[in-house]
Amino acid sequence: MVVENRPSDAEVDRIFRALADATRRDILRRTLDGQASVSQLAAAYDMSFAAVQKHVAVLEGAGLVTKEPAGRERIVRGNPVAVQRVRTLLDQYEQIWRARIARLDALLADD
Amino acid sequence: MVVENRPSDAEVDRIFRALADATRRDILRRTLDGQASVSQLAAAYDMSFAAVQKHVAVLEGAGLVTKEPAGRERIVRGNPVAVQRVRTLLDQYEQIWRARIARLDALLADD
DNA sequence: ATTTTCTACAACCATTTGGTTGTACGTTAG
DNA sequence: CTAACGTACAACCAAATGGTTGTAGAAAAT
């Protein structure tokens, strides 16, 4: 059974909003490439630990990343399923456009 | 010659930010499906004309939409090329994840 | 046992965002 | 010509964003 519930507007808002920041996109890249603790991530950026913590929270709130406790650390992992879902969303816009082109083609066809 | 210059961080910020609002996503859908004037768009939403005008401006700033004068109206059209570019961006995240999986597979292979 | 490390969270601040109303101006209709 | 329409733009406002510092607590290292 494929769950694949259609995401709500608010969820989509959160996903795109999370992606609308270069630091967060970089965190997503890193954690898709391999897991990292919050402090390891924080070391990579020229901002406070708390700021990076917030960025991770935004990504987590969007479902793009998961955070799992491991001793005193929190391990952050990129969520490939969520990324896939965003692509699916974008596909829908392309479908709309292709449908329009198809209609225009149909108009031009002299059958 | 394929132009396809890699978009800057700021450009990507603008694109995702533009998509992080349900009204703007709806405007994009409509204008990919078929052109519309700003006032036609405004009639579709429960907010002021000026608010819709701003949403269109955000989409235009992100390159997701173009605005062309036609008499006293401004015709808004969705830009399929920009949509395609966003998809390409998302693809890169998936590539990163697939590369990781490939590495893990290589580790497990006992050759 | 003490200190250090990693995290959580609150409080604060400047800037941006998403909305409003109001004014002004070019374009089309009567 | 005058009125109505479509747009642009400024000014304003509340809320959200992206950053900071500071405090506190749990886990690990010495």
XYZ file of C-alpha atoms (C1' of nucleotides) in Angstrom:
282
model
C 0.000 0.000 0.000
C 1.424 3.291 -1.128
C 0.746 5.930 1.522
C 1.744 8.998 -0.493
C -0.853 11.314 1.008
C -0.981 14.595 -0.866
C 0.792 17.223 1.228
C -1.273 20.182 2.470
C -0.604 23.754 1.402
C 0.965 24.447 4.783
C 3.318 21.494 4.393
C 4.378 22.590 0.933
C 4.864 26.111 2.278
C 7.211 24.750 4.943
C 9.164 22.625 2.476
C 9.846 25.413 -0.021
C 10.490 27.900 2.778
C 13.062 25.511 4.261
C 14.777 25.310 0.881
C 14.818 29.100 0.454
C 18.042 29.560 2.431
C 21.532 28.716 1.223
C 22.739 27.530 4.643
C 19.809 25.154 4.962
C 20.309 23.828 1.439
C 23.931 23.171 2.340
C 22.920 21.358 5.523
C 20.537 19.247 3.473
C 23.304 18.425 1.009
C 25.708 17.421 3.765
C 23.206 15.256 5.583
C 22.083 13.545 2.396
C 25.732 12.782 1.714
C 26.283 11.433 5.220
C 24.888 11.922 8.711
C 26.280 14.612 11.006
C 25.697 15.865 14.546
C 24.364 19.388 15.042
C 27.695 20.567 16.431
C 29.569 19.074 13.481
C 27.263 21.012 11.176
C 27.643 24.169 13.258
C 31.432 23.991 12.888
C 31.032 24.353 9.128
C 29.314 27.743 9.162
C 30.272 31.212 10.257
C 27.389 31.674 12.651
C 26.428 30.732 16.181
C 25.560 27.196 17.240
C 22.053 28.373 18.095
C 21.562 29.742 14.587
C 22.523 26.417 13.010
C 20.288 24.674 15.531
C 17.390 26.785 14.280
C 18.159 26.000 10.654
C 18.144 22.293 11.434
C 14.820 22.755 13.239
C 13.325 24.402 10.146
C 14.504 21.534 7.949
C 13.152 19.041 10.454
C 9.808 20.843 10.584
C 9.605 20.493 6.813
C 10.414 16.787 7.013
C 13.542 17.254 4.911
C 15.752 16.047 7.732
C 15.428 13.771 10.764
C 17.141 14.191 14.121
C 17.943 11.164 16.270
C 19.437 11.247 19.778
C 22.750 9.429 20.225
C 24.209 9.993 23.673
C 24.647 13.700 24.148
C 24.569 14.304 20.396
C 21.722 14.603 17.911
C 22.406 12.907 14.621
C 20.943 14.697 11.609
C 20.105 12.779 8.438
C 18.755 14.086 5.147
C 15.437 12.504 4.150
C 15.570 11.364 0.518
C 11.851 10.522 0.486
C 10.976 14.162 1.209
C 13.303 15.348 -1.532
C 11.600 12.959 -3.918
C 8.248 14.415 -2.912
C 9.356 17.936 -3.742
C 10.390 16.749 -7.192
C 6.982 15.203 -7.638
C 5.403 18.551 -6.791
C 7.488 20.281 -9.429
C 6.549 17.633 -11.945
C 2.933 18.666 -11.566
C 3.695 22.193 -12.750
C 5.380 20.803 -15.804
C 2.388 18.595 -16.495
C 0.124 21.631 -16.428
C 2.300 23.374 -18.944
C 2.533 20.299 -21.179
C -1.244 19.944 -21.078
C -1.567 23.502 -22.339
C 0.858 22.842 -25.172
C -1.122 19.748 -26.049
C -4.296 21.825 -26.241
C -2.617 24.388 -28.462
C -1.319 21.640 -30.720
C -4.804 20.213 -30.957
C -6.084 23.615 -32.065
C -3.491 23.854 -34.807
C -4.068 20.358 -36.057
C -6.514 20.525 -38.958
C -8.461 17.322 -38.445
C 25.548 26.358 -27.185
C 23.614 25.647 -24.047
C 23.550 28.734 -21.835
C 22.304 27.114 -18.635
C 24.415 29.186 -16.259
C 24.301 27.788 -12.762
C 21.977 30.021 -10.696
C 23.486 31.894 -7.757
C 22.500 31.200 -4.161
C 20.504 34.416 -4.124
C 18.588 33.357 -7.237
C 17.790 29.955 -5.788
C 16.694 31.673 -2.577
C 14.278 33.819 -4.554
C 12.895 30.890 -6.500
C 12.148 28.694 -3.494
C 10.892 31.677 -1.526
C 8.488 32.501 -4.344
C 7.190 28.933 -4.251
C 6.720 28.997 -0.470
C 3.276 30.592 -0.642
C 0.064 28.862 -1.679
C -1.358 31.903 -3.467
C 1.814 32.284 -5.525
C 1.863 28.590 -6.391
C -1.716 28.935 -7.550
C -0.861 31.956 -9.678
C 1.980 29.984 -11.216
C -0.368 27.086 -11.961
C -2.912 29.360 -13.599
C -0.380 31.195 -15.716
C 1.290 27.988 -16.841
C -2.130 26.754 -17.877
C -2.894 29.956 -19.741
C -1.985 33.645 -19.603
C -3.949 36.054 -17.444
C -3.940 39.759 -16.656
C -3.118 40.874 -13.138
C -6.704 41.973 -12.533
C -8.029 38.634 -13.786
C -5.744 36.928 -11.304
C -6.742 39.316 -8.537
C -10.408 38.473 -9.072
C -9.639 34.868 -8.124
C -8.378 35.549 -4.621
C -9.880 36.950 -1.467
C -7.371 39.744 -1.058
C -6.721 43.224 -2.415
C -5.528 43.887 -5.933
C -2.302 45.342 -4.523
C -1.606 42.126 -2.614
C -1.947 40.023 -5.760
C 0.179 42.553 -7.595
C 2.924 41.972 -5.017
C 2.666 38.205 -5.339
C 3.060 38.498 -9.103
C 6.078 40.756 -8.540
C 7.698 38.121 -6.305
C 7.134 35.431 -8.938
C 8.493 37.747 -11.610
C 11.575 38.531 -9.496
C 12.225 34.807 -9.264
C 11.876 34.432 -13.018
C 8.969 32.025 -12.622
C 6.626 34.364 -14.455
C 6.895 37.097 -17.060
C 4.770 40.228 -17.324
C 4.109 41.865 -20.656
C 2.204 45.127 -21.246
C -0.860 44.907 -23.466
C -2.791 48.143 -23.577
C -3.756 49.039 -20.052
C -3.314 45.461 -18.912
C -0.261 43.406 -17.948
C -0.326 39.869 -19.223
C 1.246 37.334 -16.867
C 2.662 34.092 -18.231
C 4.216 31.205 -16.329
C 7.777 30.422 -17.392
C 8.185 26.688 -18.016
C 11.967 27.015 -18.420
C 12.304 28.305 -14.864
C 10.157 25.471 -13.558
C 12.391 23.043 -15.379
C 15.405 24.625 -13.715
C 13.956 24.113 -10.250
C 13.475 20.457 -11.040
C 17.082 20.231 -12.123
C 18.116 21.721 -8.785
C 16.134 19.088 -6.923
C 17.679 16.383 -9.060
C 21.080 17.335 -7.706
C 20.013 16.525 -4.156
C 18.873 13.129 -5.259
C 22.177 12.546 -7.010
C 24.007 13.280 -3.783
C 21.921 10.742 -1.947
C 22.336 8.136 -4.682
C 26.088 8.656 -4.628
C 26.083 7.912 -0.906
C 24.093 4.749 -1.429
C 26.525 3.726 -4.137
C 29.425 4.187 -1.712
C 27.684 2.119 0.946
C 26.996 -0.620 -1.583
C 30.641 -0.603 -2.563
C 31.593 -1.083 1.070
C 29.289 -4.064 1.408
C 30.472 -5.698 -1.789
C 33.204 -8.181 -0.863
C 35.426 -7.959 -3.902
C 34.215 14.788 41.342
C 34.974 18.230 38.164
C 35.191 19.959 33.831
C 34.102 19.973 29.168
C 30.995 18.970 25.332
C 26.560 18.958 23.081
C 22.145 20.378 23.140
C 17.776 22.957 24.397
C 15.488 27.054 24.963
C 14.305 31.823 26.185
C 14.803 36.680 25.331
C 15.964 40.089 22.440
C 16.752 42.721 17.987
C 16.725 44.278 12.997
C 14.878 43.156 8.729
C 11.668 41.027 5.659
C 7.112 39.502 4.530
C 2.292 39.679 3.487
C -1.271 42.241 3.982
C -3.846 46.862 4.018
C -5.446 51.690 2.190
C -4.806 55.706 -0.553
C -3.178 58.375 -4.463
C -1.889 58.985 -9.214
C -1.743 58.001 -14.080
C -2.327 55.866 -18.688
C -5.911 53.385 -21.453
C -10.388 52.053 -22.965
C -15.510 52.735 -23.099
C -19.800 55.555 -23.172
C -15.156 64.759 -22.873
C -15.903 62.164 -19.033
C -16.222 58.066 -16.577
C -14.581 53.582 -15.596
C -10.832 50.276 -15.666
C -6.120 48.360 -14.933
C -1.957 49.292 -13.026
C 1.896 51.375 -10.248
C 3.580 52.808 -6.100
C 4.038 54.764 -1.422
C 3.000 54.480 3.410
C 1.762 51.886 7.003
C 1.185 47.691 10.167
C 1.463 43.014 12.430
C 3.778 38.859 12.221
C 7.495 35.945 10.849
C 12.545 35.348 9.935
C 17.355 34.995 10.852
C 20.470 36.265 13.682
C 22.452 37.167 18.534
C 23.623 36.196 23.736
C 22.771 33.941 27.931
C 21.278 30.224 31.010
C 20.608 25.469 32.145
C 20.908 20.428 31.919
C 22.441 15.840 30.409
C 26.345 12.998 28.781
C 31.207 12.150 28.308
C 35.979 12.860 29.380
C 39.709 13.877 32.700
